[in-house]
mmCIF file of C-alpha atoms in Angstrom:
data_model
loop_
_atom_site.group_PDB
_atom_site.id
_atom_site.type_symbol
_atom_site.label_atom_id
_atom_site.label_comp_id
_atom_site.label_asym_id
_atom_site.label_seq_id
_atom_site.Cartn_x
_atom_site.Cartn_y
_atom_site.Cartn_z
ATOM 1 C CA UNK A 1 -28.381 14.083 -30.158
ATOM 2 C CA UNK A 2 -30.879 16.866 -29.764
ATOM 3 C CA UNK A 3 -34.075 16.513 -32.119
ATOM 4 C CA UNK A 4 -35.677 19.488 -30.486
ATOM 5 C CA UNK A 5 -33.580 22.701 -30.061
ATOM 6 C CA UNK A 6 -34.799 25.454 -28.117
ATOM 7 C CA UNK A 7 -31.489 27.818 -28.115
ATOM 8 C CA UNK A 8 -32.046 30.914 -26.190
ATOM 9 C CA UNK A 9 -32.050 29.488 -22.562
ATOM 10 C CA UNK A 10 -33.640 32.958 -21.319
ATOM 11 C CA UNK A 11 -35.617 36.187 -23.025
ATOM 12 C CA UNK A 12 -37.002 39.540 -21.073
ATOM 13 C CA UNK A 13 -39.329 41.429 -22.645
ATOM 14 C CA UNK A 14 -41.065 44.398 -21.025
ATOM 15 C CA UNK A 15 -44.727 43.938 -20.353
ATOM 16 C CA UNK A 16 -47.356 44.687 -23.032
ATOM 17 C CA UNK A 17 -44.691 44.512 -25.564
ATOM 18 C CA UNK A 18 -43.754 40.767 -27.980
ATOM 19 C CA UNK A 19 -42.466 37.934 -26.701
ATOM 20 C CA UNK A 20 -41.068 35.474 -29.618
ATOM 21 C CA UNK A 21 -39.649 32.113 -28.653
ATOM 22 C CA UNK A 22 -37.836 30.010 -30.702
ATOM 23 C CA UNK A 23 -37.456 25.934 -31.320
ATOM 24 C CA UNK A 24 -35.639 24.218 -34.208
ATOM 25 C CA UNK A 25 -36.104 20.630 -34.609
ATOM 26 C CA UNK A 26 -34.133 18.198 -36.760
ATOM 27 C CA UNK A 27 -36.339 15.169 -37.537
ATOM 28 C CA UNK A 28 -38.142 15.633 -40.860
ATOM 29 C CA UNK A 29 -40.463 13.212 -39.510
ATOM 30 C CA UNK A 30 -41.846 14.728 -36.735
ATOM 31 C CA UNK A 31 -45.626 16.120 -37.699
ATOM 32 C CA UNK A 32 -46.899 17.435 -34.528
ATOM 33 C CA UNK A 33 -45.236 20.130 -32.796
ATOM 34 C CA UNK A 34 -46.754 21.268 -29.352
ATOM 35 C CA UNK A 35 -45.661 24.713 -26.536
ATOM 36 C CA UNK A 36 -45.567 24.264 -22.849
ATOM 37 C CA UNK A 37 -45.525 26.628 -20.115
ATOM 38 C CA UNK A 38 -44.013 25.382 -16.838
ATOM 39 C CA UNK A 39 -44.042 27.288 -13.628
ATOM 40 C CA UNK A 40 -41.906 26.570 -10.447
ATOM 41 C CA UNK A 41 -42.450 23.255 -8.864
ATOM 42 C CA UNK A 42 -45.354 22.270 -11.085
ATOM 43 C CA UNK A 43 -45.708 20.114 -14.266
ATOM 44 C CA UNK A 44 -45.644 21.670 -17.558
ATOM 45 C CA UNK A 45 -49.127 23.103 -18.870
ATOM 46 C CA UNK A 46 -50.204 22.551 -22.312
ATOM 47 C CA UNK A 47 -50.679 25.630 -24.471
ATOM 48 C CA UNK A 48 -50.952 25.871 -27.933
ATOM 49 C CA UNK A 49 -50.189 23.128 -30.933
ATOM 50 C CA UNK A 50 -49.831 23.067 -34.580
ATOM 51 C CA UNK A 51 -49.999 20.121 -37.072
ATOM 52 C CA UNK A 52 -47.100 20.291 -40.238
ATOM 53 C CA UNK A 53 -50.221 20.557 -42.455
ATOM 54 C CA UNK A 54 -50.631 23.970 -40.956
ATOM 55 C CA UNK A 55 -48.501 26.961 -40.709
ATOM 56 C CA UNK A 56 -50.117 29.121 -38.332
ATOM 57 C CA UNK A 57 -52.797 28.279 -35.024
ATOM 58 C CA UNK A 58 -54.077 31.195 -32.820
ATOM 59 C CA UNK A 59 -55.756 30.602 -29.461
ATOM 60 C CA UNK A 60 -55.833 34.883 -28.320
ATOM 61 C CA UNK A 61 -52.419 35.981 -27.020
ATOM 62 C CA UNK A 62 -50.611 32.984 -28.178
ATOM 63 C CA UNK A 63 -49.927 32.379 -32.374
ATOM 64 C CA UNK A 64 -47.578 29.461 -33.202
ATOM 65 C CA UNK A 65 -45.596 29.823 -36.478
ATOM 66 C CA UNK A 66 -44.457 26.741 -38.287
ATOM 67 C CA UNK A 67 -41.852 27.130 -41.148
ATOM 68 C CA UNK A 68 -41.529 23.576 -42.375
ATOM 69 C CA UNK A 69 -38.686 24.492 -45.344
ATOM 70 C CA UNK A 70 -36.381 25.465 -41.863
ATOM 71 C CA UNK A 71 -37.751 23.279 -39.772
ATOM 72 C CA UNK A 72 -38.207 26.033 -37.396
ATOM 73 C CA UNK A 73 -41.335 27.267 -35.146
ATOM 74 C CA UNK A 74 -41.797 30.196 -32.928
ATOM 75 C CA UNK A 75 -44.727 31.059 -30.418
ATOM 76 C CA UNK A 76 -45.481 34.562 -30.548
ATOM 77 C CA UNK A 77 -46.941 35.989 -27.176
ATOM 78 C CA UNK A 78 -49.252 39.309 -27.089
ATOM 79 C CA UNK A 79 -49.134 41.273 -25.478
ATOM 80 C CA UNK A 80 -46.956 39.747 -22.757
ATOM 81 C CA UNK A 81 -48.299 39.924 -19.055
ATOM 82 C CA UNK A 82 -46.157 39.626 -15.975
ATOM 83 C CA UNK A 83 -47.701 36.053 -15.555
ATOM 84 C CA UNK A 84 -46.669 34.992 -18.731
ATOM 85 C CA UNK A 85 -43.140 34.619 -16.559
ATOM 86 C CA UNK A 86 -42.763 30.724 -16.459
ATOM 87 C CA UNK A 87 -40.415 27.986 -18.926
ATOM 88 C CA UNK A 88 -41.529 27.324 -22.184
ATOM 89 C CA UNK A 89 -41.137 24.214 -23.630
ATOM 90 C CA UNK A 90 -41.577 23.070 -27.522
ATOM 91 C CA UNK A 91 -42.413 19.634 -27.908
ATOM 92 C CA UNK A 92 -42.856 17.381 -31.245
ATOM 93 C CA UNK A 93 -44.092 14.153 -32.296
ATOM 94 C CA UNK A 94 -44.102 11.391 -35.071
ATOM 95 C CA UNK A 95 -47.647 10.106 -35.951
ATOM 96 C CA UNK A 96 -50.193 12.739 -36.384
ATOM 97 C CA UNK A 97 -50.475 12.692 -39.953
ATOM 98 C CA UNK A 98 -48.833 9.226 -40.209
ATOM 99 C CA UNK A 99 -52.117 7.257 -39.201
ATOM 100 C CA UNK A 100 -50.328 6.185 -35.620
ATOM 101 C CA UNK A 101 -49.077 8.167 -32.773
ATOM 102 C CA UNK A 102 -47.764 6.279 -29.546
ATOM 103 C CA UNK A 103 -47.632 10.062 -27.931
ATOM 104 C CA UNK A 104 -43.641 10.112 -27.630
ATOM 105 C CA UNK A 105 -43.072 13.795 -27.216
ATOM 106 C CA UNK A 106 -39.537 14.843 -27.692
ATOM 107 C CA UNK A 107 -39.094 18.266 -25.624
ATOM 108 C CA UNK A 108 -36.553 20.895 -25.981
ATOM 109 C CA UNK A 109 -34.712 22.007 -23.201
ATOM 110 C CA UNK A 110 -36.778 25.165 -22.541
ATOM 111 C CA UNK A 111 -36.175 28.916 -22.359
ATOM 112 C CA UNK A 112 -37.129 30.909 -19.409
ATOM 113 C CA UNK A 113 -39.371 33.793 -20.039
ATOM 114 C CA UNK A 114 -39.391 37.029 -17.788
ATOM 115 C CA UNK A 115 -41.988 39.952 -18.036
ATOM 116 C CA UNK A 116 -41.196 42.746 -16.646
ATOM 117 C CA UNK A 117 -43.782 44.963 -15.222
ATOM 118 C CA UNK B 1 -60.344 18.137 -7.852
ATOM 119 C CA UNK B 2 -56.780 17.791 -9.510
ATOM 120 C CA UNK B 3 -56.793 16.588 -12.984
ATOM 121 C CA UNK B 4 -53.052 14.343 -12.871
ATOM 122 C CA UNK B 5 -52.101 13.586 -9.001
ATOM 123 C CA UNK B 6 -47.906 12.226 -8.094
ATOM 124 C CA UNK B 7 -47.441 11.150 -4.512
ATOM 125 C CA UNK B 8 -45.397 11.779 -3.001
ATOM 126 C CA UNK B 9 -43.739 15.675 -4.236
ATOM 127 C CA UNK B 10 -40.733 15.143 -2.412
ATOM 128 C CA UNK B 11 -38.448 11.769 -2.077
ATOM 129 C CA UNK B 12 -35.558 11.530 0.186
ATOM 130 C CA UNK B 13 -34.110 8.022 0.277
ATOM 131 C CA UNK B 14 -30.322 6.315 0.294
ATOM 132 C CA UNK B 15 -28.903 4.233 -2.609
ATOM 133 C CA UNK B 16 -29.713 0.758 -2.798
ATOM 134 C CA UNK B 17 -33.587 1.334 -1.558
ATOM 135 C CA UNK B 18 -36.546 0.158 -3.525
ATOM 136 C CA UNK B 19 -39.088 3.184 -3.619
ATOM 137 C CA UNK B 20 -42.763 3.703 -5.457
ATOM 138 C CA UNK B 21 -44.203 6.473 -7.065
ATOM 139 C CA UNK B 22 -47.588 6.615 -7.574
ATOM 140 C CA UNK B 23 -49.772 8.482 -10.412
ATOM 141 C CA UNK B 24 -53.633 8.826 -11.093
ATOM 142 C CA UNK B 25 -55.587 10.607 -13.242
ATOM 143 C CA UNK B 26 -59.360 11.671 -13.228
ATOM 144 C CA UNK B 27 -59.407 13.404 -16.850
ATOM 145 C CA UNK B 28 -60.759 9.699 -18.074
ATOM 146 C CA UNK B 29 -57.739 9.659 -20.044
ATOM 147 C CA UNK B 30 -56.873 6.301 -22.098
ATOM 148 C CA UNK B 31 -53.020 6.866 -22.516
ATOM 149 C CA UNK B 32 -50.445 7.705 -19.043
ATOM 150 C CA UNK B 33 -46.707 8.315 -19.491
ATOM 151 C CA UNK B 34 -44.085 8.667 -17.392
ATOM 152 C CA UNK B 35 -41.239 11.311 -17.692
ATOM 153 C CA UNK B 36 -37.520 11.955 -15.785
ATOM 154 C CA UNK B 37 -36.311 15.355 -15.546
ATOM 155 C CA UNK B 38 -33.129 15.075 -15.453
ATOM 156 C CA UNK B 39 -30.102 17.846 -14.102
ATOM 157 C CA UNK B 40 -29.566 19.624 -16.915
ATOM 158 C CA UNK B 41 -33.597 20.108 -17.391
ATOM 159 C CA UNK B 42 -34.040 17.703 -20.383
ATOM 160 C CA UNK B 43 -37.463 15.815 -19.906
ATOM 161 C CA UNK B 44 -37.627 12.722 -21.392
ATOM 162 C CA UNK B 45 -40.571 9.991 -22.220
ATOM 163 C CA UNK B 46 -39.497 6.417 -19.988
ATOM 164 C CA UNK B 47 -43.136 4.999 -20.119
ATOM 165 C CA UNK B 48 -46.703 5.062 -22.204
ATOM 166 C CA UNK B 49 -49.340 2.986 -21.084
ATOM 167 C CA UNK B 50 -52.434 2.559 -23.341
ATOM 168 C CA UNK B 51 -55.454 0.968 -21.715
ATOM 169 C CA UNK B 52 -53.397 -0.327 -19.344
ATOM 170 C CA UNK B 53 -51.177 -1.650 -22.323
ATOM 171 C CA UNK B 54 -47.016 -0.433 -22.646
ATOM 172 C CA UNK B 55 -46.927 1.013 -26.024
ATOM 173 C CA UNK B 56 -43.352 2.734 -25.403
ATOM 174 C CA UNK B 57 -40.753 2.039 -23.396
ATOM 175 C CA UNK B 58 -37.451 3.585 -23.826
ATOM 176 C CA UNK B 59 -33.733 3.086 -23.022
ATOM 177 C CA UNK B 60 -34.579 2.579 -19.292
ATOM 178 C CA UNK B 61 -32.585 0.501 -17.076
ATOM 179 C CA UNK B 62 -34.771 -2.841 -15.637
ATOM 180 C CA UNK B 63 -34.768 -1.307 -12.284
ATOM 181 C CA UNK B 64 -37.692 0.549 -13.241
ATOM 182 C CA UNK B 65 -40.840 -0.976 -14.114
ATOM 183 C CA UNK B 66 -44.140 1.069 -14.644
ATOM 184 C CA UNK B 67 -47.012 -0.877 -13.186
ATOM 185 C CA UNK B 68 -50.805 0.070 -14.062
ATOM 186 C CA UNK B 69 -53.487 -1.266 -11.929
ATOM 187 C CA UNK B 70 -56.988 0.073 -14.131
ATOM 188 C CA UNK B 71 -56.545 3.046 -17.091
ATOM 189 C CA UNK B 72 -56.595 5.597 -14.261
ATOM 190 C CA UNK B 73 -52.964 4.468 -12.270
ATOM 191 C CA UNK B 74 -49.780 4.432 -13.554
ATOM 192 C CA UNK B 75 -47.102 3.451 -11.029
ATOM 193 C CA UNK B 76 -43.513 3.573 -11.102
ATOM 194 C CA UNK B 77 -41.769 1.350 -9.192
ATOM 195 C CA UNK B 78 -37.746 1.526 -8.673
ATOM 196 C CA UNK B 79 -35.419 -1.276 -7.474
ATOM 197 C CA UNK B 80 -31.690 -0.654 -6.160
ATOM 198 C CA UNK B 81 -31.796 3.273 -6.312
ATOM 199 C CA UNK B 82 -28.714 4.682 -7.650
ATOM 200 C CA UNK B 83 -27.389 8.371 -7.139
ATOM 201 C CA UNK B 84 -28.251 9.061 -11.040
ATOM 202 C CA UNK B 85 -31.572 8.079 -10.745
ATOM 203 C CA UNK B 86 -31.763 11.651 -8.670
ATOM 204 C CA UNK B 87 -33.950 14.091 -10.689
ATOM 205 C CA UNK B 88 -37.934 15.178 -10.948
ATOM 206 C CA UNK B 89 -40.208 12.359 -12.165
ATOM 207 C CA UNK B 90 -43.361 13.234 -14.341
ATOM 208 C CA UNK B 91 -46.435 11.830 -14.593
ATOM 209 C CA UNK B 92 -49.161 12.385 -17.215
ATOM 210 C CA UNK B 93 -51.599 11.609 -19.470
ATOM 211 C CA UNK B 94 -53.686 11.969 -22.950
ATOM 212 C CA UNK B 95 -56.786 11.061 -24.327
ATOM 213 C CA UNK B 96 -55.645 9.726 -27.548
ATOM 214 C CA UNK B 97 -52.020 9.082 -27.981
ATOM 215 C CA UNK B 98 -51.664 12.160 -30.011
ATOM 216 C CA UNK B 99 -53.304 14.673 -28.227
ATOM 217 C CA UNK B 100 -52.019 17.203 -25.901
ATOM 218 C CA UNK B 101 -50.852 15.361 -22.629
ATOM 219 C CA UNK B 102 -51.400 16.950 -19.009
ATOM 220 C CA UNK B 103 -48.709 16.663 -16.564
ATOM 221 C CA UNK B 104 -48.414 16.413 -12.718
ATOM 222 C CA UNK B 105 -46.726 18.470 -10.647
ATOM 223 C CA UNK B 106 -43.839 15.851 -10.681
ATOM 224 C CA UNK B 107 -42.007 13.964 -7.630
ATOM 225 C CA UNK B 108 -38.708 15.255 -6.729
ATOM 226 C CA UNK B 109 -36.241 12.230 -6.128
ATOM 227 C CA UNK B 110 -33.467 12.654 -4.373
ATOM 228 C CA UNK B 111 -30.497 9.787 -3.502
ATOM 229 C CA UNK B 112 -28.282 10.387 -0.887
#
C-alpha cells in the first residue's frame, strides 16, 4: 500500500517556463514532507522540505506547497533550467512535530522531469 | 572529498554467494540508513543506525544484517544471495534523525 503517491511518472516543460510536481500522501500522521532530485547513476540530492505546521518554504527557484485538508504537496520550479532534468522524489516522515523521529522516510515512486532547451 | 562513499558501484555475483557492501560518511553525521531500490524504482528504508545503535529495521529477510564499526561506517552484509535481492542499494545519512538525509551514489547489485 502506497503512503506516498507521486502520479505523473513524467512532465516536459519548456525551459524558463513552470514546472509543478505533484505528491499525495495518505498517512495523516506523517509531519515532515521532504523533495529529492536524483540524476542518473547517483543518489538522490536533498532539496527543499516543509514541516505540516507550514504551508509554504522557498529556497529561490524551488517553493514547496503543502495543502494539509488534501493531503497533497507540490514543488513549484522557476524558472526551469535544462539542468533541472533529473527524478524527483517526495518523501515524508512521522516524528517532526511528534517529539521523536527515527528518520524513516517513505518515498514516492518519482516523476521524471525534462527541460527542454 | 565525498560527503556519503558505497563501495563498490557495481556488483556482479551468482546466487548463493555471501557479498559486503560497505558505506562511510565524513559529514559527522550521527544517524546512517540503508535503502534497496528495487525494479520498479520504489526506494525503501531496510536499516537506521543511531550512534552506532539500530533504531529501525524493517521487513528484511535475516540474510541481511547491517553492521557498524564507529558512527562513520555502516556496512551491509548479505548471506545466500538470491536473484530478488538484485536491485541498487543506498546508503546515507543525517545529522539528527529528522533532518534531511544525504545519499550515496548507491551500489548496483546484480545476481546472476
Amino acid at each position: 500500500d502506497q503512503q506516498v503517491k507521486q502520479n505523473s511518472p513524467s512532465l516536459s516543460v519548456q525551459e524558463g517556463r513552470i514546472s509543478i510536481l505533484n505528491c499525495d500522501y495518505t498517512n495523516s500522521m506523517f509531519d515532515y514532507f521532504l523533495w529529492y532530485k536524483k540524476y542518473p547513476a547517483e543518489g538522490p540530492t536533498f532539496l527543499i522540505s516543509i514541516s505540516s505546521i507550514k504551508d509554504k518554504n522557498e529556497d529561490g527557484r524551488f517553493t514547496v506547497f503543502l495543502n494539509k485538508s488534501a493531503k497533497h504537496l507540490s514543488l513549484h520550479i522557476v524558472p526551469s533550467q535544462p539542468g533541472d532534468s533529473a527524478v524527483y522524489f517526495c518523501a515524508a516522515s512521522v516524528g517532526l512535530n511528534y517529539g521523536g523521529s527515527q528518520g524513516n522516510l517513505i518515498f514516492g515512486k518519482g516523476t521524471k522531469l525534462s527541460v527542454k532547451p | 572529498d565525498t560527503a556519503v562513499s558505497q563501495t563498490p558501484k557495481y556488483l556482479v555475483t551468482q546466487m548463493g554467494n555471501d557479498k559486503s557492501i560497505k558505506c562511510e560518511q565524513n559529514l559527522g553525521h550521527d544517524t546512517m540508513y540503508w535503502y534497496k531500490q528495487d525494479s520498479k524504482k520504489f526506494l525503501k528504508i531496510m536499516f537506521s543506525y543511531n550512534n552506532k545503535e539500530l533504531i529501525i529495521n524493517e521487513t528484511v529477510p535475516n540474510r541481511f544484517s547491517p553492521k557498524s564499526p564507529d558512527k562513520a561506517h555502516l556496512n551491509l552484509h548479505i548471506n545466500s544471495l538470491e536473484l530478488g535481492d538484485s536491485a541498487v542499494y543506498f546508503c546515507a545519512s543525517s545529522k539528527e534523525a529528522w533532518q534531511p538525509q544525504h545519499f550515496g551514489d548507491g551500489t548496483r547489485l546484480s545476481i546472476l
